[in-house]
Amino acid sequence: MAVWALQPVLAVLSLGPITFAAPAMLWGALAATGPIVVHLMLRAKARPTPLPTVCFVMKMQRQTQSRQRLKHLLLLLLRMLGILLLVAALARPTLETAAFSTPAREPVEAVFCIDDSASMGYRSRNQTRFEAARDLAVRLLRDRDRFPSGSRLALLTGSRPRSATRLSLDVNSLRQEAEQLQLAEHDQGLAAMLSHAYALLAEGVLPAREIYLFSDMNKQAWRDVAVEAHRSREEVRVYCIDVGLDSDTNCSLLDLVVPDRSVSQDVPVKIRFGLRAGQIAAERSIDVVLDGRPRWRSGSVRLDAGQTRQQVVELGRLEVGLHQGEARIRPDDPLAIDDVRYFTVVVGPLPEVVVVGPTDSQTAELVSAMISPVGVAPERRLFSLRRASADELKAGEGLRGARAIILADVASIPKATFEALRAYVMAGGCLILVPGPSVEVGGYGEGGGVLPAIPADVVSPPSPVGVAPSESVHPFLRAFQDGSGLSLSTAKVFRYLRFDRLAADARVIAHLDDGGAAIVIRPIGKGTSVALAFSPVRQWSEFAIDAGPMLVLLSTIIEQASSSDAPSRNLRVGQRVSMGVPGGGAAGSGEGRTVVITSPTLRATFPRIADPNSGTVEAVTRQCGQYLVGSGGAAEKPQSGYSVNTPAGESDLSRSSFSAISARFPPGMSGRVTEVEALDASRGSRPRAHALTAWLAIVLLGVLLGESFLSNRFHRRPEAEVGPMSGSAEGDRSDSQTSDMRAQT
């Protein structure tokens, strides 16, 4: 204890440098002149008083003059010292002792990696985790002993472009850059940032290389960081600075489930979301606002620690058009980014599917029933159905506005119709060939420009065969993966169409048991062409009896293959999506028109130029909110819109253990710290800093007590100076006259 108490004294004797955390407060030292001014202003002025004799007064003056002057001077000095000590304490001085200094460190190459994902916005003690990480990084960048002259540093975050980042000798500019960093709303992990940090250090020339990683240790952030064992990475020391030690008191709204396709005007719109509590029980209410007006409000919802509760909200039947809204929990909590979820719903006609085939074709009837089942409720239907004849396809007359076109048991197609179908697929349409008894093999010879393969003949195998996926992970066949309960092989095929002359860019994603091609696909432009070898009619297969697998297959192909102007109206932060805009420039026109994206939530406008070749524009997804898209500068008349949210994974504040994190780095090359001072242990002792504020406060308290004691002591009149008539009026008058005489003297 005695050694600890004497350390500041030893520090002063060692002549270490003194720094002030608030140097501007030193201007308050000018207030020390206040007591001098007050002392001069309150000096008593002499008043002439007639006395019978002055001998007594002269004697008293000689005895008290020097003593009174010393008293007033001592009080003046104590008051000035008290003001100076108060000013110095408010400036928060720190003294570094040279007695504990170590030799200067060699220059290093270091990369600062700051996690700026949404979970870093968690607020505790009036500061977010990101702000704590940024302040710690700035504090380290000010450390000239840790990064001496010649050190080369770089700064990386998860949201900023990293292609132009290089190691720099200008530490001051890097520190100013760090001070300007702002929290982003993305869900990017740490893998890409760490990989780029290693790449920067691999280009370095200094032997000492370090990475300072500032993160809240969220499991979501570490999900893609794999173990690396490269030789160059074994020479890099990684410091994981943990800023996420606070307990999880967050309550979050999970991802909203919203119809991403157009909803019929006659169908009630429903949205579904989850509400999850953190490490402690929570009680929240939920408000849903649609088109700027309150639509639904829940009562108080009680959640236990870690509990998740699902909620379904029916918005009712909406008018045709674009509708945007938000769901918000009340009251707010430490992580604001997941207290609100935005959504966009479009009410209008369902996507149209055109089934082309003879009016009396059983194949066309079965396919039509699969696209729009009669017994399915309107709100569960995915598409609207339109029947058409082959003659309506000439010159593209029946192709406009169709999500997909299915050629069901069409006998033959002329060349002009194939050319119109190719233009339709090139623009983003979906073409599906389903054979039947009426198909004429020679009637498809002109379809090489759009079909994935040309039919050769109809094959009747000796025994029924099944359909087996060749690429089970293909999006068209994803619904038939293990565990789904669906399988294309359950329905046997008795007759199928054998293909010949497969296009160079065609792929067979499903085979028949005898080796024949069952499903052939071909990408053409922005769309896809698909050919099926089997038919749902009884003479060809059992899909007429077991229609479920083929119904799911057709629906999945139409959903996945057809391109839409708005592939999704509910996006995640940072997602790159190109959106088609009506009037935003025709594809291939060579002219790009102005497109205006506005955000009522952010109150911001983002002008864009539509791509002259595709007629699309890239959506703005940097921040959460609602967005409206208009063309030709007419932002007040939007043609479409979308919403952007942070993925629910960023709301999960579960932390990775340090043992799991250290396993991702070479042995002995990583360390976890929670305070910057803990970094000093990794490289020995350093100059020790002593905070002098507490010492100054103690001295100030002593000065104030001394001033109070002396002031009371000096201004109290001693008993010896009081005359025998002090209790009478005459004595008082004599005392007054004596005081006046002292002042005059």
XYZ file of C-alpha atoms in Angstrom:
745
model
C 0.000 0.000 0.000
C 2.854 2.368 0.870
C 4.574 1.668 -2.454
C 1.316 2.284 -4.320
C 0.798 5.588 -2.513
C 4.321 6.763 -3.331
C 4.126 5.918 -7.037
C 2.829 9.384 -8.110
C 5.613 11.014 -6.098
C 8.189 8.809 -7.792
C 6.562 9.634 -11.111
C 7.011 13.337 -10.570
C 10.626 12.829 -9.554
C 11.211 10.861 -12.768
C 10.030 13.850 -14.810
C 7.559 11.820 -16.841
C 5.256 13.613 -19.276
C 1.871 14.863 -18.051
C -1.130 14.741 -20.382
C -4.628 16.094 -19.880
C -7.818 14.353 -21.027
C -9.647 17.705 -21.103
C -6.974 20.367 -21.756
C -9.586 23.013 -22.528
C -10.466 23.077 -18.835
C -7.065 24.645 -18.093
C -8.426 27.965 -19.261
C -10.314 27.940 -15.973
C -7.037 28.773 -14.239
C -7.793 32.395 -15.061
C -10.462 32.210 -12.378
C -7.630 32.190 -9.821
C -7.446 35.967 -10.254
C -10.949 36.217 -8.791
C -9.868 36.181 -5.118
C -7.313 38.923 -5.825
C -9.968 41.148 -7.374
C -12.387 40.465 -4.533
C -9.640 41.124 -1.962
C -8.806 44.490 -3.507
C -12.452 45.504 -3.846
C -13.330 44.683 -0.233
C -10.403 46.419 1.418
C -11.630 48.749 4.174
C -11.188 52.434 3.495
C -9.861 54.731 6.267
C -12.281 57.180 7.857
C -10.945 60.094 9.877
C -12.177 59.963 13.485
C -11.364 62.593 16.168
C -9.697 60.977 19.218
C -8.509 62.459 22.455
C -5.272 60.586 22.164
C -3.515 58.364 19.646
C -0.882 56.739 21.750
C -2.984 53.668 22.426
C -3.851 53.298 18.762
C -0.276 53.562 17.622
C 0.733 50.901 20.070
C -1.975 48.496 18.862
C -1.134 49.209 15.223
C 2.473 48.188 15.693
C 1.464 44.909 17.314
C -1.185 43.785 14.805
C -0.140 45.246 11.452
C 2.251 42.482 10.390
C 0.037 39.742 11.802
C -3.109 40.917 9.976
C -1.251 41.235 6.687
C 0.064 37.704 6.989
C -3.431 36.376 7.755
C -4.982 38.026 4.689
C -2.153 36.901 2.412
C -2.426 33.276 3.624
C -6.201 33.201 3.024
C -5.720 34.721 -0.432
C -3.158 32.079 -1.388
C -5.338 29.216 -0.128
C -8.308 30.427 -2.131
C -6.237 30.819 -5.296
C -4.723 27.359 -4.752
C -8.199 25.848 -4.317
C -9.344 27.260 -7.671
C -6.204 26.027 -9.447
C -6.567 22.536 -7.971
C -10.224 22.372 -9.040
C -9.330 23.389 -12.598
C -6.493 20.854 -12.740
C -8.739 18.056 -11.472
C -11.401 18.837 -14.094
C -8.707 18.632 -16.811
C -8.057 14.995 -15.710
C -4.230 14.895 -15.829
C -2.308 11.666 -16.374
C 1.390 11.230 -15.692
C 3.532 8.524 -17.309
C 6.491 7.475 -15.227
C 9.785 7.123 -16.985
C 10.963 4.850 -14.163
C 8.815 1.999 -15.522
C 9.506 2.581 -19.244
C 10.809 -0.102 -21.568
C 12.836 0.276 -24.742
C 10.953 1.514 -27.807
C 9.063 -1.087 -29.834
C 10.038 -1.982 -33.382
C 7.708 -0.838 -36.214
C 4.891 -3.257 -36.994
C 2.361 -3.914 -39.731
C -1.152 -4.168 -38.365
C -4.718 -4.321 -39.705
C -7.659 -3.079 -37.645
C -10.824 -5.120 -38.376
C -13.954 -3.571 -36.873
C -17.210 -5.511 -37.010
C -19.929 -3.011 -37.989
C -22.775 -5.486 -38.452
C -26.246 -4.881 -37.041
C -25.685 -6.769 -33.772
C -22.957 -4.258 -32.870
C -25.721 -1.693 -32.423
C -26.641 -3.218 -29.055
C -26.650 -0.333 -26.560
C -25.436 -0.614 -22.986
C -24.293 2.062 -20.548
C -25.290 4.774 -23.014
C -22.955 3.393 -25.699
C -23.350 0.865 -28.503
C -20.932 -1.983 -28.948
C -19.777 -0.443 -32.209
C -19.066 2.884 -30.516
C -17.063 1.069 -27.842
C -15.070 -0.780 -30.516
C -14.455 2.417 -32.476
C -13.288 4.307 -29.377
C -10.924 1.487 -28.409
C -9.493 1.428 -31.941
C -8.930 5.200 -31.880
C -7.274 4.879 -28.484
C -4.883 2.245 -29.808
C -4.079 4.331 -32.875
C -3.011 7.152 -30.558
C -0.496 4.847 -28.864
C 2.868 5.886 -30.296
C 4.668 3.255 -28.242
C 2.620 0.418 -29.686
C 2.882 1.760 -33.231
C 6.160 3.701 -33.455
C 7.359 5.615 -36.484
C 7.664 3.353 -39.516
C 4.613 1.217 -38.663
C 2.213 0.483 -41.521
C -1.487 0.163 -40.676
C -4.821 -0.443 -42.411
C -8.478 -0.222 -41.377
C -11.231 -2.634 -42.485
C -14.945 -2.936 -41.734
C -17.570 -5.360 -42.959
C -19.512 -2.793 -44.998
C -16.815 -0.728 -46.710
C -15.237 -1.669 -50.062
C -11.914 -3.348 -49.436
C -10.389 -3.391 -52.904
C -8.592 -0.038 -52.496
C -7.390 -0.601 -48.902
C -3.621 -0.640 -48.475
C -1.176 -0.519 -45.575
C -0.330 3.102 -44.828
C 2.335 4.984 -42.871
C -0.061 7.856 -42.149
C -1.390 6.858 -38.737
C -3.038 10.235 -38.119
C -5.202 9.966 -41.246
C -6.139 6.414 -40.292
C -7.165 7.564 -36.816
C -9.325 10.344 -38.267
C -10.899 7.798 -40.601
C -11.680 5.535 -37.660
C -13.294 8.408 -35.769
C -15.746 8.917 -38.665
C -16.905 5.285 -38.882
C -20.633 4.628 -38.547
C -22.598 1.480 -37.770
C -23.985 -0.412 -40.772
C -27.042 -2.677 -40.860
C -25.683 -5.680 -42.759
C -25.253 -9.297 -41.673
C -21.849 -9.916 -43.248
C -19.640 -12.259 -41.275
C -15.989 -11.813 -40.380
C -14.587 -14.311 -42.890
C -14.170 -11.915 -45.830
C -12.707 -9.172 -43.645
C -10.172 -11.520 -42.017
C -9.174 -12.999 -45.376
C -8.486 -9.537 -46.748
C -6.524 -8.614 -43.615
C -4.297 -11.669 -44.094
C -3.866 -10.781 -47.772
C -2.739 -7.259 -46.862
C -0.211 -8.549 -44.337
C 1.075 -11.133 -46.808
C 2.226 -8.225 -48.980
C 4.059 -6.604 -46.055
C 7.791 -6.329 -45.511
C 8.091 -6.029 -41.718
C 8.553 -9.125 -39.536
C 6.029 -8.077 -36.853
C 2.458 -8.483 -38.138
C -0.754 -8.166 -36.151
C -4.534 -8.140 -36.573
C -6.761 -6.294 -34.106
C -10.276 -7.679 -34.398
C -13.050 -5.748 -32.625
C -16.240 -7.823 -32.333
C -19.042 -8.805 -29.974
C -18.205 -12.491 -30.597
C -21.637 -13.124 -32.095
C -21.978 -16.671 -33.448
C -23.586 -15.296 -36.597
C -20.465 -13.254 -37.365
C -18.128 -16.260 -36.985
C -20.227 -18.682 -39.019
C -17.976 -18.662 -42.125
C -14.564 -18.271 -40.477
C -12.755 -21.536 -41.205
C -9.476 -22.854 -39.817
C -6.549 -21.624 -41.896
C -3.148 -23.247 -41.670
C -1.122 -21.364 -44.269
C 2.473 -20.679 -43.394
C 2.062 -16.925 -43.876
C -0.824 -16.857 -41.412
C 1.202 -18.574 -38.719
C 3.342 -15.419 -38.501
C 0.381 -13.129 -37.785
C -0.775 -12.539 -34.212
C -4.513 -11.916 -33.829
C -5.994 -9.944 -30.923
C -9.740 -10.518 -30.498
C -11.018 -7.522 -28.560
C -14.368 -8.455 -27.037
C -16.945 -5.645 -26.757
C -19.990 -7.858 -26.226
C -19.830 -8.810 -22.562
C -23.232 -7.328 -21.696
C -26.116 -9.659 -20.919
C -28.712 -10.098 -23.646
C -31.825 -8.159 -22.629
C -32.956 -7.756 -26.229
C -36.414 -8.673 -27.488
C -36.582 -9.044 -31.266
C -39.033 -9.360 -34.109
C -38.014 -12.223 -36.373
C -38.315 -12.317 -40.162
C -41.756 -11.519 -41.539
C -43.426 -14.058 -43.795
C -45.248 -11.970 -46.406
C -46.764 -12.975 -49.773
C -44.000 -12.203 -52.250
C -46.279 -12.603 -55.239
C -49.345 -10.638 -56.169
C -52.350 -11.306 -53.957
C -55.859 -11.385 -55.350
C -58.180 -8.584 -54.304
C -60.668 -11.165 -53.064
C -58.156 -12.881 -50.771
C -57.428 -11.625 -47.220
C -53.770 -10.726 -46.777
C -51.949 -12.368 -43.873
C -48.492 -11.775 -42.459
C -46.637 -13.947 -39.963
C -43.699 -13.156 -37.717
C -42.039 -14.340 -34.521
C -41.273 -12.539 -31.269
C -38.229 -13.745 -29.318
C -36.919 -12.808 -25.865
C -33.254 -12.679 -24.850
C -31.679 -13.947 -21.644
C -34.343 -12.426 -19.412
C -38.129 -12.496 -19.481
C -39.755 -9.659 -21.412
C -43.160 -8.103 -21.921
C -43.907 -6.332 -25.197
C -46.788 -5.176 -27.383
C -46.855 -5.161 -31.190
C -48.218 -2.492 -33.527
C -48.825 -3.044 -37.247
C -49.085 0.005 -39.502
C -50.226 -0.269 -43.133
C -49.964 2.607 -45.618
C -49.189 5.024 -42.796
C -52.246 4.154 -40.687
C -52.573 1.835 -37.676
C -53.988 -1.512 -38.776
C -53.570 -3.889 -35.842
C -52.371 -3.818 -32.225
C -51.710 -6.678 -29.861
C -52.133 -6.720 -26.150
C -49.221 -7.178 -23.796
C -47.252 -10.324 -24.745
C -45.295 -12.037 -21.969
C -42.208 -14.036 -22.953
C -39.959 -16.158 -20.785
C -36.199 -16.028 -21.211
C -35.269 -17.436 -24.627
C -38.892 -18.061 -25.620
C -40.155 -17.507 -29.184
C -43.817 -16.914 -29.982
C -45.353 -16.892 -33.460
C -47.982 -14.359 -34.424
C -50.294 -14.285 -37.458
C -51.934 -10.976 -38.373
C -54.771 -10.774 -40.904
C -54.826 -7.433 -42.711
C -58.054 -8.193 -44.527
C -58.859 -7.603 -48.190
C -56.855 -4.760 -49.701
C -57.370 -2.567 -52.714
C -55.497 -3.261 -55.934
C -52.059 -1.696 -55.887
C -48.899 -1.387 -53.829
C -49.136 -1.493 -50.022
C -46.285 -0.955 -47.557
C -46.296 -1.315 -43.807
C -44.308 -2.142 -40.713
C -44.585 -4.195 -37.540
C -43.030 -2.655 -34.431
C -42.624 -3.782 -30.838
C -43.112 -1.473 -27.865
C -41.271 -0.374 -25.804
C -37.863 -0.123 -27.442
C -34.926 -2.154 -26.171
C -31.096 -2.097 -26.416
C -30.994 -3.322 -30.061
C -33.202 -1.003 -32.108
C -32.596 -2.589 -35.524
C -34.876 -5.585 -34.835
C -37.661 -3.668 -33.088
C -39.278 -2.990 -36.482
C -39.841 -5.079 -39.613
C -40.910 -3.568 -42.928
C -43.019 -5.332 -45.563
C -44.440 -4.738 -49.035
C -47.539 -6.374 -50.499
C -48.905 -6.044 -54.030
C -52.592 -6.707 -54.608
C -53.564 -7.522 -58.148
C -54.126 -10.366 -60.570
C -52.262 -13.611 -59.991
C -49.404 -14.496 -62.366
C -50.895 -15.877 -65.552
C -50.019 -19.284 -66.974
C -51.124 -20.053 -70.529
C -51.855 -23.694 -71.357
C -51.756 -24.247 -75.122
C -53.376 -27.385 -76.509
C -56.404 -28.846 -78.278
C -59.720 -28.148 -76.580
C -60.478 -31.871 -76.368
C -56.984 -32.892 -75.202
C -56.899 -34.869 -71.959
C -53.282 -33.790 -71.450
C -54.229 -30.115 -71.608
C -57.105 -30.692 -69.173
C -54.912 -32.469 -66.639
C -52.178 -29.844 -66.864
C -54.762 -27.065 -66.433
C -56.116 -28.783 -63.310
C -52.592 -28.952 -61.875
C -51.939 -25.250 -62.473
C -55.263 -24.088 -61.044
C -56.852 -26.873 -58.968
C -60.616 -26.580 -58.678
C -60.816 -27.598 -55.032
C -58.122 -25.201 -53.797
C -59.258 -22.069 -51.970
C -58.624 -18.810 -53.867
C -56.132 -17.558 -51.274
C -53.965 -20.652 -51.798
C -53.790 -20.516 -55.571
C -50.453 -19.579 -57.073
C -51.446 -18.769 -60.651
C -54.338 -17.748 -62.814
C -55.070 -20.004 -65.797
C -55.731 -19.124 -69.411
C -56.379 -21.672 -72.154
C -55.210 -20.871 -75.671
C -54.895 -22.584 -79.046
C -51.709 -22.949 -81.039
C -52.969 -20.435 -83.592
C -53.023 -17.692 -80.921
C -49.275 -18.019 -80.470
C -48.499 -16.800 -83.959
C -46.508 -13.553 -83.947
C -46.626 -13.568 -80.149
C -50.295 -12.588 -79.883
C -51.001 -14.720 -76.798
C -47.671 -14.296 -75.017
C -47.896 -10.864 -73.439
C -48.014 -10.787 -69.658
C -47.766 -14.572 -69.234
C -45.570 -15.951 -66.454
C -45.251 -19.279 -68.292
C -46.489 -21.013 -71.453
C -47.099 -24.758 -71.435
C -47.316 -26.615 -74.755
C -49.623 -29.485 -73.738
C -50.103 -32.159 -76.404
C -49.656 -29.715 -79.309
C -49.419 -31.694 -82.555
C -47.008 -29.418 -84.428
C -45.716 -25.834 -84.324
C -44.691 -23.759 -87.343
C -41.414 -21.847 -87.571
C -43.008 -18.410 -87.070
C -44.518 -19.542 -83.770
C -41.167 -20.907 -82.594
C -39.550 -17.542 -83.369
C -42.199 -15.764 -81.287
C -41.677 -18.267 -78.473
C -37.914 -17.679 -78.549
C -38.400 -13.908 -78.208
C -40.745 -14.551 -75.294
C -38.213 -16.780 -73.486
C -35.355 -14.392 -74.201
C -37.279 -11.628 -72.412
C -37.578 -13.761 -69.264
C -40.465 -16.140 -69.961
C -40.760 -19.828 -69.174
C -41.651 -22.388 -71.854
C -42.600 -25.966 -70.878
C -43.188 -28.815 -73.335
C -45.538 -31.584 -72.083
C -46.117 -34.374 -74.673
C -49.331 -36.297 -75.291
C -51.008 -38.646 -77.735
C -51.481 -35.882 -80.337
C -47.795 -34.967 -80.630
C -46.356 -35.397 -84.140
C -42.625 -36.075 -83.882
C -41.860 -34.310 -87.149
C -43.868 -31.241 -86.147
C -41.117 -29.866 -83.858
C -38.210 -29.886 -86.309
C -38.106 -26.061 -86.475
C -37.832 -25.654 -82.698
C -34.067 -25.901 -82.388
C -33.817 -22.212 -81.521
C -35.963 -22.450 -78.396
C -36.445 -26.103 -77.391
C -33.751 -27.823 -75.286
C -34.048 -30.933 -77.481
C -35.944 -32.073 -80.587
C -38.397 -35.012 -80.177
C -37.280 -38.087 -82.133
C -39.962 -40.712 -81.466
C -42.314 -42.171 -78.833
C -40.875 -45.131 -76.877
C -42.858 -47.845 -75.057
C -40.398 -49.660 -72.723
C -40.887 -53.378 -72.027
C -41.693 -52.621 -68.410
C -42.739 -49.395 -66.636
C -39.881 -47.085 -65.667
C -39.512 -44.413 -62.999
C -38.136 -40.879 -63.033
C -34.898 -40.393 -61.089
C -33.329 -36.952 -60.513
C -29.796 -36.551 -61.869
C -29.248 -33.258 -59.999
C -31.237 -33.471 -56.781
C -29.943 -30.056 -55.650
C -31.245 -28.299 -58.746
C -33.861 -25.630 -57.850
C -36.464 -27.366 -60.026
C -36.072 -30.586 -58.017
C -35.500 -29.120 -54.563
C -38.995 -30.077 -53.434
C -38.135 -33.776 -53.962
C -35.101 -33.924 -51.694
C -34.929 -36.481 -48.898
C -37.381 -35.801 -46.106
C -39.901 -33.935 -48.242
C -42.206 -36.959 -48.651
C -42.496 -36.372 -52.407
C -40.888 -38.454 -55.143
C -41.150 -38.500 -58.916
C -40.316 -42.199 -58.990
C -43.574 -43.268 -57.286
C -45.555 -42.814 -60.516
C -44.440 -45.214 -63.232
C -44.076 -44.242 -66.891
C -45.448 -46.534 -69.630
C -44.602 -44.378 -72.647
C -42.292 -41.435 -73.138
C -40.878 -39.080 -75.736
C -37.306 -39.801 -76.789
C -35.257 -36.707 -77.525
C -32.650 -36.203 -80.172
C -30.307 -33.345 -81.041
C -29.887 -31.821 -77.562
C -28.841 -28.173 -77.667
C -25.242 -27.409 -76.714
C -26.338 -25.442 -73.648
C -29.043 -27.938 -72.576
C -28.826 -30.064 -69.398
C -30.559 -33.276 -68.385
C -31.564 -32.924 -64.721
C -33.643 -36.158 -64.492
C -33.368 -39.558 -66.186
C -35.641 -42.511 -66.672
C -34.686 -45.879 -65.254
C -33.722 -47.162 -68.714
C -31.316 -44.230 -69.273
C -33.575 -41.982 -71.326
C -33.772 -38.244 -70.620
C -36.807 -37.355 -68.488
C -36.386 -33.587 -67.900
C -34.199 -31.387 -70.098
C -33.675 -27.657 -69.428
C -32.068 -24.884 -71.439
C -31.405 -21.282 -70.363
C -32.126 -18.777 -73.126
C -31.541 -15.112 -72.450
C -33.332 -14.192 -69.239
C -35.720 -17.151 -69.410
C -35.734 -20.936 -69.478
C -37.064 -23.622 -71.795
C -38.013 -27.034 -70.322
C -38.966 -30.293 -72.061
C -40.629 -33.220 -70.244
C -40.461 -36.710 -71.729
C -43.546 -38.013 -69.856
C -47.216 -37.083 -69.925
C -49.908 -37.181 -67.189
C -52.456 -39.077 -69.321
C -53.315 -42.667 -68.333
C -51.891 -44.191 -71.521
C -48.480 -42.668 -70.748
C -48.006 -42.729 -66.946
C -49.546 -42.974 -63.485
C -49.324 -39.191 -62.930
C -53.036 -38.974 -63.685
C -53.679 -41.027 -60.523
C -50.768 -39.761 -58.419
C -50.798 -36.151 -59.599
C -49.051 -34.620 -56.566
C -45.420 -34.943 -57.734
C -46.121 -33.571 -61.214
C -48.234 -30.715 -59.798
C -45.354 -29.698 -57.516
C -42.861 -30.093 -60.363
C -44.759 -27.771 -62.718
C -45.369 -25.160 -59.996
C -41.714 -25.198 -58.960
C -40.477 -24.863 -62.532
C -42.765 -21.889 -63.162
C -41.779 -20.176 -59.899
C -38.046 -20.725 -60.331
C -37.583 -20.403 -64.071
C -39.657 -17.392 -65.020
C -38.086 -13.974 -64.602
C -40.088 -11.179 -63.023
C -39.703 -7.436 -62.941
C -39.550 -7.691 -59.146
C -37.964 -11.030 -58.177
C -38.652 -10.195 -54.551
C -40.383 -7.310 -52.833
C -38.983 -8.095 -49.394
C -35.188 -8.016 -49.389
C -32.404 -8.216 -46.836
C -29.772 -5.566 -46.181
C -26.934 -5.714 -48.683
C -28.779 -8.036 -51.088
C -27.979 -7.258 -54.721
C -31.123 -7.333 -56.859
C -31.823 -5.898 -60.292
C -35.401 -4.711 -60.636
C -37.299 -4.105 -63.841
C -39.096 -0.771 -63.973
C -41.985 -0.065 -66.353
C -40.870 2.805 -68.494
C -37.322 2.510 -67.227
C -35.884 1.773 -70.643
C -36.686 -1.052 -73.002
C -34.270 -3.933 -72.999
C -31.809 -3.630 -75.834
C -32.919 -0.108 -76.683
C -29.454 1.308 -76.044
C -31.013 4.052 -73.934
C -31.015 4.217 -70.168
C -33.710 6.343 -68.546
C -33.645 8.004 -65.159
C -35.090 5.952 -62.323
C -35.774 7.524 -58.920
C -35.779 5.366 -55.792
C -37.197 7.139 -52.754
C -37.346 5.974 -49.155
C -40.141 7.429 -47.030
C -38.520 5.788 -44.009
C -35.102 7.387 -44.531
C -36.503 10.524 -46.186
C -33.916 10.185 -48.928
C -33.866 10.000 -52.730
C -31.536 7.843 -54.843
C -31.431 8.680 -58.590
C -30.413 5.793 -60.833
C -29.978 5.142 -64.543
C -31.663 2.029 -65.887
C -29.438 -0.396 -67.746
C -29.966 0.253 -71.476
C -29.667 -3.435 -72.353
C -31.852 -5.042 -69.710
C -34.103 -2.129 -68.710
C -33.404 -2.885 -65.026
C -31.945 -0.929 -62.131
C -30.088 -2.170 -59.063
C -32.109 -1.838 -55.874
C -30.838 0.274 -52.976
C -30.441 -2.073 -49.995
C -27.843 -0.468 -47.739
C -30.293 0.445 -44.979
C -33.503 -0.997 -43.615
C -36.706 0.711 -44.651
C -39.357 1.046 -47.327
C -38.504 2.052 -50.890
C -40.558 3.257 -53.859
C -39.370 3.012 -57.464
C -40.479 5.434 -60.178
C -39.196 6.142 -63.693
C -38.609 9.314 -65.622
C -38.037 11.298 -62.447
C -41.650 10.766 -61.351
C -40.879 9.683 -57.814
C -44.312 10.838 -56.686
C -45.909 8.196 -58.957
C -44.049 4.972 -58.163
C -44.525 1.938 -60.366
C -43.208 -0.531 -57.786
C -41.703 -0.796 -54.334
C -39.877 -3.055 -51.944
C -38.815 -3.359 -48.297
C -35.413 -4.041 -46.751
C -34.794 -5.733 -43.384
C -31.876 -7.095 -41.416
C -31.889 -10.923 -41.275
C -33.133 -12.374 -38.013
C -29.734 -13.978 -37.434
C -28.355 -10.578 -36.398
C -30.915 -10.505 -33.571
C -29.525 -13.709 -32.107
C -26.872 -12.433 -29.713
C -25.570 -15.894 -28.816
C -21.814 -15.721 -28.359
C -19.026 -17.981 -29.531
C -16.684 -19.263 -26.851
C -13.075 -18.180 -27.090
C -11.958 -21.789 -27.343
C -14.113 -22.192 -30.466
C -12.718 -18.955 -31.884
C -9.065 -19.701 -31.120
C -9.424 -23.066 -32.896
C -9.855 -21.115 -36.150
C -6.334 -19.697 -35.903
C -2.882 -21.309 -35.775
C -1.987 -22.484 -32.246
C -0.675 -19.756 -29.979
C -1.336 -16.948 -32.439
C -4.612 -15.593 -31.047
C -5.646 -13.939 -27.824
C -8.845 -12.547 -26.349
C -8.885 -9.298 -24.408
C -11.662 -7.141 -23.014
C -9.647 -4.002 -22.222
C -6.935 -2.290 -24.198
C -4.630 -2.412 -21.162
C -4.683 -6.211 -21.367
C -2.789 -5.985 -24.653
C 0.262 -4.764 -22.764
C 0.746 -8.191 -21.200
C 1.521 -9.573 -24.650
C 4.659 -7.478 -25.027
C 5.976 -6.860 -21.490
C 5.845 -3.785 -19.301
C 5.247 -0.299 -20.671
C 5.370 3.198 -19.248
C 2.819 3.219 -16.452
C 0.228 5.971 -16.490
C -0.949 7.483 -13.204
C -4.233 9.346 -13.026
C -3.717 12.397 -10.839
C -7.371 13.423 -10.552
C -7.980 11.547 -7.284
C -4.826 12.948 -5.725
C -5.749 16.465 -6.739
C -9.216 15.998 -5.278
C -7.706 14.921 -1.931
C -5.384 17.935 -1.860
C -8.268 20.208 -2.838
C -10.340 18.874 0.037
C -7.484 19.638 2.442
C -7.092 23.144 1.064
C -10.821 23.835 1.467
C -10.798 22.578 5.050
C -7.731 24.681 5.847
C -9.256 27.783 4.265
C -12.463 27.315 6.210
C -10.619 26.797 9.489
C -8.303 29.765 9.049
C -11.087 32.036 7.849
C -13.163 31.318 10.957
C -10.109 31.617 13.191
C -8.841 34.904 11.783
C -12.171 36.708 11.736
C -13.165 35.706 15.260
C -12.400 38.529 17.740
C -10.273 37.396 20.717
C -11.619 37.908 24.213
C -8.570 39.995 25.223
C -9.505 42.671 22.706
C -12.942 43.194 24.236
C -13.094 46.065 26.815
C -14.827 45.939 30.217
C -17.785 47.852 28.823
C -18.369 45.459 26.003
C -21.797 44.604 27.291
C -23.001 48.210 27.219
C -23.706 50.761 24.541
C -20.746 52.760 25.648
C -18.460 49.772 25.224
C -19.842 49.100 21.728
C -19.283 52.661 20.723
C -15.716 52.530 22.039
C -15.061 49.330 20.046
C -16.441 50.952 16.896
C -14.252 53.956 17.341
C -11.242 51.730 17.917
C -11.949 49.828 14.695
C -12.257 53.079 12.776
C -8.984 54.253 14.157
C -7.295 50.993 13.085
C -8.619 51.387 9.611
C -7.472 55.006 9.484
C -4.019 54.023 10.662
